[in-house]
JSON list of C-alpha atoms and ligand atoms in Angstrom, two decimals:
[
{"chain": "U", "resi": 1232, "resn": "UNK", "atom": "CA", "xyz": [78.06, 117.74, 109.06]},
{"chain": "U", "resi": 1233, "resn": "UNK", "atom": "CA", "xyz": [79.02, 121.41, 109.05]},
{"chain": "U", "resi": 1234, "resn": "UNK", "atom": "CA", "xyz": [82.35, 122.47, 108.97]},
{"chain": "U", "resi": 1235, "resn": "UNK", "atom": "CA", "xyz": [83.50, 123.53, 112.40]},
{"chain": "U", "resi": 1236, "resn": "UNK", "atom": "CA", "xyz": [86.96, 124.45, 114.44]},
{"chain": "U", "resi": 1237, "resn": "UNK", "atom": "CA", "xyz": [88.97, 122.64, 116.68]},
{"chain": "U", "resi": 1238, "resn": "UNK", "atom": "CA", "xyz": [91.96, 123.80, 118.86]},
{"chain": "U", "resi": 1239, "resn": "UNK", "atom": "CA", "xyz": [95.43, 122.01, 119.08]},
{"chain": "U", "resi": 1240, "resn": "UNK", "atom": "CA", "xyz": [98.94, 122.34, 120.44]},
{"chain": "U", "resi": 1241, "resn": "UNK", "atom": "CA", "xyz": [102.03, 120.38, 119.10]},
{"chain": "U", "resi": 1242, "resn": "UNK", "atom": "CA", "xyz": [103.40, 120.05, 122.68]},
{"chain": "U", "resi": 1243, "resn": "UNK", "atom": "CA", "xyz": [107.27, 120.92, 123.26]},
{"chain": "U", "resi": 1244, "resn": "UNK", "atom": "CA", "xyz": [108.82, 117.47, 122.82]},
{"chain": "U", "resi": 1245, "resn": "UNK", "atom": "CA", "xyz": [107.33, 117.30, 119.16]},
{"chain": "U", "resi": 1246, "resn": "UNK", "atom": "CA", "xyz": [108.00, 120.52, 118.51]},
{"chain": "U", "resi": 1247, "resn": "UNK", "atom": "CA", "xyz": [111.91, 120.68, 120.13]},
{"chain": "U", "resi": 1248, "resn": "UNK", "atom": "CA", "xyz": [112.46, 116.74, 118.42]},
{"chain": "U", "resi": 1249, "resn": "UNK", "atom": "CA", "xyz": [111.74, 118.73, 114.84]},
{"chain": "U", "resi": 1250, "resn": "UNK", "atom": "CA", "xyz": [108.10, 116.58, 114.17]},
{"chain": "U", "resi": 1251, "resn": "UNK", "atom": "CA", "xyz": [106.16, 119.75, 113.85]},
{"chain": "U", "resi": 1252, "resn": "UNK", "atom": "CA", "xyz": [106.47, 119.99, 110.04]},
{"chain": "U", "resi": 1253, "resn": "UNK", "atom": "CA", "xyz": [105.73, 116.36, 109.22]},
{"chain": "U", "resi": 1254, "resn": "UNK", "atom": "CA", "xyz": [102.79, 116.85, 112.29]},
{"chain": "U", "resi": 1255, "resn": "UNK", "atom": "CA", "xyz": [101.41, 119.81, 110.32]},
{"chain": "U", "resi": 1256, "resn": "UNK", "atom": "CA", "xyz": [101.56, 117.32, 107.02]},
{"chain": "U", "resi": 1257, "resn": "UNK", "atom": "CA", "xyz": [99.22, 114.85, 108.67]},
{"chain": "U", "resi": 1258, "resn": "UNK", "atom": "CA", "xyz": [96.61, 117.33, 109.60]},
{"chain": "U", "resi": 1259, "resn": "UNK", "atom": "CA", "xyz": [96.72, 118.69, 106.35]},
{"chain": "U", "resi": 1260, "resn": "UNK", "atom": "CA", "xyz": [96.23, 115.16, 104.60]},
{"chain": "U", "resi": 1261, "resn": "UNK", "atom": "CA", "xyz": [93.69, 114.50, 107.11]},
{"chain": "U", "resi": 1262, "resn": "UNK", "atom": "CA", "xyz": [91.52, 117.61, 105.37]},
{"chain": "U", "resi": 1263, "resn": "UNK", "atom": "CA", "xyz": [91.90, 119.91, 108.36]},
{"chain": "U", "resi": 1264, "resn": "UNK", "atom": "CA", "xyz": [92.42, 123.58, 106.62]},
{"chain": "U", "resi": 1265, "resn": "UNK", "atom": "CA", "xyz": [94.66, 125.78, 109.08]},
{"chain": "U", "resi": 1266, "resn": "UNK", "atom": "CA", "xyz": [92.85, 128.95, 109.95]},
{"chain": "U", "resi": 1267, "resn": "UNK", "atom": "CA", "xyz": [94.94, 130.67, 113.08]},
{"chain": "U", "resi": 1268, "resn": "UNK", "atom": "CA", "xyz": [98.71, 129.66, 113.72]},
{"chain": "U", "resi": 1269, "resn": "UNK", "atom": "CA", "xyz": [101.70, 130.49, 116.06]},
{"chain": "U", "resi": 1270, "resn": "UNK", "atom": "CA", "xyz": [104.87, 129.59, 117.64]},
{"chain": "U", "resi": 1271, "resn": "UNK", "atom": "CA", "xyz": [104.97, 130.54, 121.27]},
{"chain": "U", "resi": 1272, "resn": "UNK", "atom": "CA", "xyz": [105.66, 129.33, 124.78]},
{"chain": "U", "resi": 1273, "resn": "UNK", "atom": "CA", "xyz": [103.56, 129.27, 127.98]},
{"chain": "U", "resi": 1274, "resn": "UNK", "atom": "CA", "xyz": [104.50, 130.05, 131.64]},
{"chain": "U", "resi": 1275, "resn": "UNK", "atom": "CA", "xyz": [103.96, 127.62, 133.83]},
{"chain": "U", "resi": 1276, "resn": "UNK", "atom": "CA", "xyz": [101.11, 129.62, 135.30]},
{"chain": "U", "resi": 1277, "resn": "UNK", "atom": "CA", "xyz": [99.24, 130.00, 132.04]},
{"chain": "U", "resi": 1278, "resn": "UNK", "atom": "CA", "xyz": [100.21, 126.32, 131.22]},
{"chain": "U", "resi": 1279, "resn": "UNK", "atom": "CA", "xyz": [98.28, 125.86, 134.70]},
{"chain": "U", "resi": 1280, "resn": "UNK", "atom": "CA", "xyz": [95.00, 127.90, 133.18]},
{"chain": "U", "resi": 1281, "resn": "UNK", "atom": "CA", "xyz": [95.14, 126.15, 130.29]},
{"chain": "U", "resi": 1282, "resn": "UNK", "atom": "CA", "xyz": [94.98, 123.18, 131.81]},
{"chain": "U", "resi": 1283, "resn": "UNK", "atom": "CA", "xyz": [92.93, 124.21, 134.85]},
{"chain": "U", "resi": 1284, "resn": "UNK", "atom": "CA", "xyz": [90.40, 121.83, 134.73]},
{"chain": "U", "resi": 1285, "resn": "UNK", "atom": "CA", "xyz": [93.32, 118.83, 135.65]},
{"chain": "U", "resi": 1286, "resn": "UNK", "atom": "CA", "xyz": [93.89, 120.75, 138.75]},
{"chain": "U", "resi": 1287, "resn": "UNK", "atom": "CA", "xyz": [92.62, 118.16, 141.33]},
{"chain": "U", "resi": 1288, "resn": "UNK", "atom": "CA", "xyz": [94.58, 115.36, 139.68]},
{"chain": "U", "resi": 1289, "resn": "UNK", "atom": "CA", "xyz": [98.33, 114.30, 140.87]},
{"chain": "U", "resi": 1290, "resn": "UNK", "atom": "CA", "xyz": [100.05, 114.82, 137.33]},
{"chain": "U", "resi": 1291, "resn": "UNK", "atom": "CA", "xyz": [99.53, 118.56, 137.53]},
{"chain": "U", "resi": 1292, "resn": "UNK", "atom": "CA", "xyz": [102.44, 119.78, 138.81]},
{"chain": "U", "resi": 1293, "resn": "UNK", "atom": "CA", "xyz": [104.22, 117.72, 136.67]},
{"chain": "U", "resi": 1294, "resn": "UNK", "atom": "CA", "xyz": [102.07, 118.61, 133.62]},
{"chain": "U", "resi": 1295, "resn": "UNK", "atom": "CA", "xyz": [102.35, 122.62, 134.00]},
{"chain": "U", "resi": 1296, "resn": "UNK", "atom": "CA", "xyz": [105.72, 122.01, 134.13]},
{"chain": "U", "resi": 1297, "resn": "UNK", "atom": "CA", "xyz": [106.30, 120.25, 131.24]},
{"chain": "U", "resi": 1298, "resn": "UNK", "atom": "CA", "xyz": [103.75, 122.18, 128.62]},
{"chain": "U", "resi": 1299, "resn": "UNK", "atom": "CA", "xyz": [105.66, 125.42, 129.80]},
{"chain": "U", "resi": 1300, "resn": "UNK", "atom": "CA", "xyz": [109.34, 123.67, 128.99]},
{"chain": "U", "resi": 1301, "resn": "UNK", "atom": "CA", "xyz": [109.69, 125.12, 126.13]},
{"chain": "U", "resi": 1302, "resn": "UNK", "atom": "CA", "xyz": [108.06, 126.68, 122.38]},
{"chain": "U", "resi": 1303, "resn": "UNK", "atom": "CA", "xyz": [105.05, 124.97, 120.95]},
{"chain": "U", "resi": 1304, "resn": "UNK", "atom": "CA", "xyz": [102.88, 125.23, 118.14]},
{"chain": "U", "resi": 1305, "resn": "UNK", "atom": "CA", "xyz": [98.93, 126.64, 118.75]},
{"chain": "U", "resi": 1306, "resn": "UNK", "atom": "CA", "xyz": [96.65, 125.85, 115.62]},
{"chain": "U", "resi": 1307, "resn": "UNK", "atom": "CA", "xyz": [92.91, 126.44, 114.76]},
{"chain": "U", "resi": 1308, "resn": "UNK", "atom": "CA", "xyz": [91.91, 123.70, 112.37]},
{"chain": "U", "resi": 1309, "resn": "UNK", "atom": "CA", "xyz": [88.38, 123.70, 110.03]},
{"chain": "U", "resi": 1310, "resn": "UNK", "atom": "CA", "xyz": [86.79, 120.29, 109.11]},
{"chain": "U", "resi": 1311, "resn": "UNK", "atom": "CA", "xyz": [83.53, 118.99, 109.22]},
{"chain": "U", "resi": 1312, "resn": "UNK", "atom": "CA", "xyz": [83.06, 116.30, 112.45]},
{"chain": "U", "resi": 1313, "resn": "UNK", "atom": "CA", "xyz": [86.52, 118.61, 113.58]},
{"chain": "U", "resi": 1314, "resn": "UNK", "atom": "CA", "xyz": [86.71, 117.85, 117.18]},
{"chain": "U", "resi": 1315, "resn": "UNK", "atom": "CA", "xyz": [86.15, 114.27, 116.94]},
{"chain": "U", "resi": 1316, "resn": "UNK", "atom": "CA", "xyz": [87.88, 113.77, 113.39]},
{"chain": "U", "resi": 1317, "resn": "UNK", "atom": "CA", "xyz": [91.07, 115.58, 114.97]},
{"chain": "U", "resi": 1318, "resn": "UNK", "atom": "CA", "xyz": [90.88, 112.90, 118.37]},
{"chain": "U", "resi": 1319, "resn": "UNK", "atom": "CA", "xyz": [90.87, 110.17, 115.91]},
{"chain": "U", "resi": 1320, "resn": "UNK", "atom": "CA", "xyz": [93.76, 111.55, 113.95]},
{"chain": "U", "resi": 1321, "resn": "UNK", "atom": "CA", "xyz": [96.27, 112.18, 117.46]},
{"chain": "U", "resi": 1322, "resn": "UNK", "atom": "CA", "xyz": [95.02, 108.62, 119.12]},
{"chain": "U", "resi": 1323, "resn": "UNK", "atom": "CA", "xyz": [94.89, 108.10, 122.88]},
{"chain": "U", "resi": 1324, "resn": "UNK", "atom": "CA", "xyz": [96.72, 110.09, 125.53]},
{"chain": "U", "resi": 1325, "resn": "UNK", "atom": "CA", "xyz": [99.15, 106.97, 126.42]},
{"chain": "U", "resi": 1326, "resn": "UNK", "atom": "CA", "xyz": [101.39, 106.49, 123.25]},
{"chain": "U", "resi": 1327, "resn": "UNK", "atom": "CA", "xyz": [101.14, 102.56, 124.35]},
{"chain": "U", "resi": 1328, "resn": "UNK", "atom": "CA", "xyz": [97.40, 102.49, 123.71]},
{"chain": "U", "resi": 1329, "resn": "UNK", "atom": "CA", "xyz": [97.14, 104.93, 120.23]},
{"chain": "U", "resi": 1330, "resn": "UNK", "atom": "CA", "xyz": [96.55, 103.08, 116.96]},
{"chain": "U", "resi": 1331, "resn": "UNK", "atom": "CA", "xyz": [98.78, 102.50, 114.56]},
{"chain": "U", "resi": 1332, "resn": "UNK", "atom": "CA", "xyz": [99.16, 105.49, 112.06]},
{"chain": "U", "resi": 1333, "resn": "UNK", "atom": "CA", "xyz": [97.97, 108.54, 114.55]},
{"chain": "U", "resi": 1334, "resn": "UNK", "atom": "CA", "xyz": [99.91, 111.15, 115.36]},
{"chain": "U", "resi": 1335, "resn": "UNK", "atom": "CA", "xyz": [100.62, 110.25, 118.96]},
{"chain": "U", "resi": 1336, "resn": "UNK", "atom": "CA", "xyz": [101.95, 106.62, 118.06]},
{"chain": "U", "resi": 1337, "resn": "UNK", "atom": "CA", "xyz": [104.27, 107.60, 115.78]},
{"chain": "U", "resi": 1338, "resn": "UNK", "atom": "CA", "xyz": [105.77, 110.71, 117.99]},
{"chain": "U", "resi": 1339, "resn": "UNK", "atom": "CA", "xyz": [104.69, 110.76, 121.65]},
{"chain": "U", "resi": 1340, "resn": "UNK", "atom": "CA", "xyz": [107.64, 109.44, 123.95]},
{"chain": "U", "resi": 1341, "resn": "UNK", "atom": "CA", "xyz": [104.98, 109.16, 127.10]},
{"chain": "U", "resi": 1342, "resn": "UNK", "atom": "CA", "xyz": [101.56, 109.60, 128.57]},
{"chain": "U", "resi": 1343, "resn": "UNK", "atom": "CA", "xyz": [102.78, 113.44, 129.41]},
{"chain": "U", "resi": 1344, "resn": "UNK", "atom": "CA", "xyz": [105.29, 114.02, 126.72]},
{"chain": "U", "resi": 1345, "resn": "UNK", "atom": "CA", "xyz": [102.30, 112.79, 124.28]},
{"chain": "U", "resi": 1346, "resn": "UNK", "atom": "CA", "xyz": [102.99, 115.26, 121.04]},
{"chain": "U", "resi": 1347, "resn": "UNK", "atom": "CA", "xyz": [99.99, 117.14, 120.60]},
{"chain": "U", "resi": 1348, "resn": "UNK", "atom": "CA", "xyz": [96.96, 118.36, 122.16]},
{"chain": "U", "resi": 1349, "resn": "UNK", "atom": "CA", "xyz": [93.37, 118.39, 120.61]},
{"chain": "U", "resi": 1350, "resn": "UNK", "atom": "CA", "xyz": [89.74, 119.95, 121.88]},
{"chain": "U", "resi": 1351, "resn": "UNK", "atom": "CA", "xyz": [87.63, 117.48, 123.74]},
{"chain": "U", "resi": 1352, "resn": "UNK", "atom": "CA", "xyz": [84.21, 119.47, 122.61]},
{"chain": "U", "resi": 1353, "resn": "UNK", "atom": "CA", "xyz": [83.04, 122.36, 121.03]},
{"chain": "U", "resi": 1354, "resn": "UNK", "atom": "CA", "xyz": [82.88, 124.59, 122.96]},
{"chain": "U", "resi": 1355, "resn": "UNK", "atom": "CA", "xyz": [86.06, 123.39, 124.96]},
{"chain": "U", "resi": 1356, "resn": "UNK", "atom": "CA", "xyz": [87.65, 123.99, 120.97]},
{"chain": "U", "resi": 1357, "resn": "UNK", "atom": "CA", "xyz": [86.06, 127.89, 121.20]},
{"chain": "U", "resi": 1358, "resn": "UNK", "atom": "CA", "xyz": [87.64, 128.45, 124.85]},
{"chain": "U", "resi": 1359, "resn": "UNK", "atom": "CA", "xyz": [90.74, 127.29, 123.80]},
{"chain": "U", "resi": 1360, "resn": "UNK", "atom": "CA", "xyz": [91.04, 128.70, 120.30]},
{"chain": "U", "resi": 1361, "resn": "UNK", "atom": "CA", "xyz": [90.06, 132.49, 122.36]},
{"chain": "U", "resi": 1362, "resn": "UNK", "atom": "CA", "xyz": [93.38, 131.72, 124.95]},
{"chain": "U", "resi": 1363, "resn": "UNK", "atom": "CA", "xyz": [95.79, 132.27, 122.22]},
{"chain": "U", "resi": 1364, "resn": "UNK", "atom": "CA", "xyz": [93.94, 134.28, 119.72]},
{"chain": "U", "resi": 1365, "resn": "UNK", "atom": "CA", "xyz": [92.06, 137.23, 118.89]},
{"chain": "U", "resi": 1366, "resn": "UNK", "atom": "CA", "xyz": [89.68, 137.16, 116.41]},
{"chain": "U", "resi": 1367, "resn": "UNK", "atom": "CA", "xyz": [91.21, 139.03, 113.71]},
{"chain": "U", "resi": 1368, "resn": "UNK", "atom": "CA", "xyz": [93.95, 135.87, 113.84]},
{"chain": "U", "resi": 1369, "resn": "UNK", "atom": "CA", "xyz": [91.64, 133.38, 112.44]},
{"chain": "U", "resi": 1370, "resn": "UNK", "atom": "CA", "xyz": [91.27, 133.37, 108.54]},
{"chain": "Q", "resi": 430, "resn": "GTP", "atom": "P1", "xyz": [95.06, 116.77, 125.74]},
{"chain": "Q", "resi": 430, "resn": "GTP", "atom": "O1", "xyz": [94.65, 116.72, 124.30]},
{"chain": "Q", "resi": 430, "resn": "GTP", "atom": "O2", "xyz": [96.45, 117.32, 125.94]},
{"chain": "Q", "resi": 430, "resn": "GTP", "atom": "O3", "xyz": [94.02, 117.46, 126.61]},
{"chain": "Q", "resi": 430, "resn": "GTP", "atom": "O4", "xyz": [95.16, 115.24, 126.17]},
{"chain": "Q", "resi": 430, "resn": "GTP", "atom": "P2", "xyz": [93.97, 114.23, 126.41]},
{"chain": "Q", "resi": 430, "resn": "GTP", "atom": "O5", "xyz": [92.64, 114.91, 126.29]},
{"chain": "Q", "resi": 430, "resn": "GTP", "atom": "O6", "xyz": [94.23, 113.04, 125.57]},
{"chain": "Q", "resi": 430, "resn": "GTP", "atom": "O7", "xyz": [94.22, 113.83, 127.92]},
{"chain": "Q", "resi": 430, "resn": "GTP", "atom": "P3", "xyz": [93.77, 114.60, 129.25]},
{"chain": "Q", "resi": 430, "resn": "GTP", "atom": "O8", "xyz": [93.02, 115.83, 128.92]},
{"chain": "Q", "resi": 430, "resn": "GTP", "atom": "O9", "xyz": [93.14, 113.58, 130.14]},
{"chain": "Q", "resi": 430, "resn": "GTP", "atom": "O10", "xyz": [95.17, 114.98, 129.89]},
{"chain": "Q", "resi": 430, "resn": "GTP", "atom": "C1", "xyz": [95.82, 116.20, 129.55]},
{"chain": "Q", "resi": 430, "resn": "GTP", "atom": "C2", "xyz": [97.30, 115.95, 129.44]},
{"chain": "Q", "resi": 430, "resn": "GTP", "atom": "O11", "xyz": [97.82, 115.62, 130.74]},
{"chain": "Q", "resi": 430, "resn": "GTP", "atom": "C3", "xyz": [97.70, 114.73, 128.59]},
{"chain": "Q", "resi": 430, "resn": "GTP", "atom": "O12", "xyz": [97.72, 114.98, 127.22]},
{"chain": "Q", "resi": 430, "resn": "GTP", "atom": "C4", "xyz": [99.08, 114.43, 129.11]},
{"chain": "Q", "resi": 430, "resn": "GTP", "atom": "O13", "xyz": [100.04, 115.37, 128.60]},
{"chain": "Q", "resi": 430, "resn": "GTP", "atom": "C5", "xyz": [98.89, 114.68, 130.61]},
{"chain": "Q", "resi": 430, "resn": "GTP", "atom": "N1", "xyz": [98.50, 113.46, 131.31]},
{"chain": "Q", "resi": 430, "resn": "GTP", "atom": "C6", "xyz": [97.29, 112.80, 131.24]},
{"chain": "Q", "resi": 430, "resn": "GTP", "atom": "N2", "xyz": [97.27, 111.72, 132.03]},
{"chain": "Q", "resi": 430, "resn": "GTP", "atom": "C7", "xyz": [98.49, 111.69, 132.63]},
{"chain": "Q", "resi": 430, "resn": "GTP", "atom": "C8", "xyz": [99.09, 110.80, 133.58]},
{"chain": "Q", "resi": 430, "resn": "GTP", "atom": "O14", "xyz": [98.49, 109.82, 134.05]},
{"chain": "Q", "resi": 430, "resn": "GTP", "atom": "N3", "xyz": [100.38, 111.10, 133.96]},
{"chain": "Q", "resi": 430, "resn": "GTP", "atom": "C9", "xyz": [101.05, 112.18, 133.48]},
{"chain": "Q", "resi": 430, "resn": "GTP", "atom": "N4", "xyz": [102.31, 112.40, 133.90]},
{"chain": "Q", "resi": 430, "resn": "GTP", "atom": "N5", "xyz": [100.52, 113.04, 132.59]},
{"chain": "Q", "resi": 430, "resn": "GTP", "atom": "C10", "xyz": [99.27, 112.79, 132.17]},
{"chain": "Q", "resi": 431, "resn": "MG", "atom": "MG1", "xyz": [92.19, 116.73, 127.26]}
]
């Protein structure tokens, strides 16, 4: 398959607990090259755009809150089979249900505080890659 781009966050209890570095480690074993990278943190509004499309559901409030607690970590990763290599890699929103060995088993403390995002599609991956950076960011 041909290489393509997918979008994640290391959310701000990995990155405040110190796992960002040994997070960054496994997507680098994994074969993901890093091609755009930042440290930064979200308002809750932009948290709230971001994750717009959970708007309707009763963890919102809860879930703006929380992504704009503090830094994180966006990243736009190259693989082939990216956006579904990188969901294998990070395991199942609830920490309870991820296999052993991904990323959210071994460092999400709940179903919100869950470590890390990842793209659910392509061209969910583009969208999100464009909300934190320009173009000229991506190598
Ligand atoms: P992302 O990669 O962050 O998009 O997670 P996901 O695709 O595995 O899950 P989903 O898009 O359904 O949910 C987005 C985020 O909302 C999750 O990663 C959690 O941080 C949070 N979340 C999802 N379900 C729940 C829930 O039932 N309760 C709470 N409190 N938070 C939830
Ligand atoms: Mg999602």
């Amino acid at each position: 398959m041909a290489q393509n781009r997918t979008f994640t966050m290391i959310k701000p209890d990995a990155f405040s607990a110190g796992n960002t570095g040994a997070i960054l480690k496994m997507i680098e074993e994994a074969g993901f090259r890093i091609v755009a990278a930042k440290v930064t943190k979200l308002t809750a509004e932009r948290a709230g755009q971001f994750y717009e499309v959970h708007k309707e559901r009763p963890f919102y409030n809860d879930l703006c809150e929380y992504m704009s607690s503090g830094a994180i970590m966006a990243l736009i990763l190259e693989k082939d089979n990216a956006v579904a290599d990188f969901r294998t890699l990070i395991g199942a929103t609830n920490p309870a249900e991820a296999a052993e060995g991904t990323v959210r088993k071994l460092f999400a403390k709940s179903i919100e505080a869950n470590a890390i995002h990842g793209s659910d599609s392509d061209e969910n991956a583009q969208l999100e890659g464009s909300f934190f950076f320009s173009k000229d960011e991506e190598f």
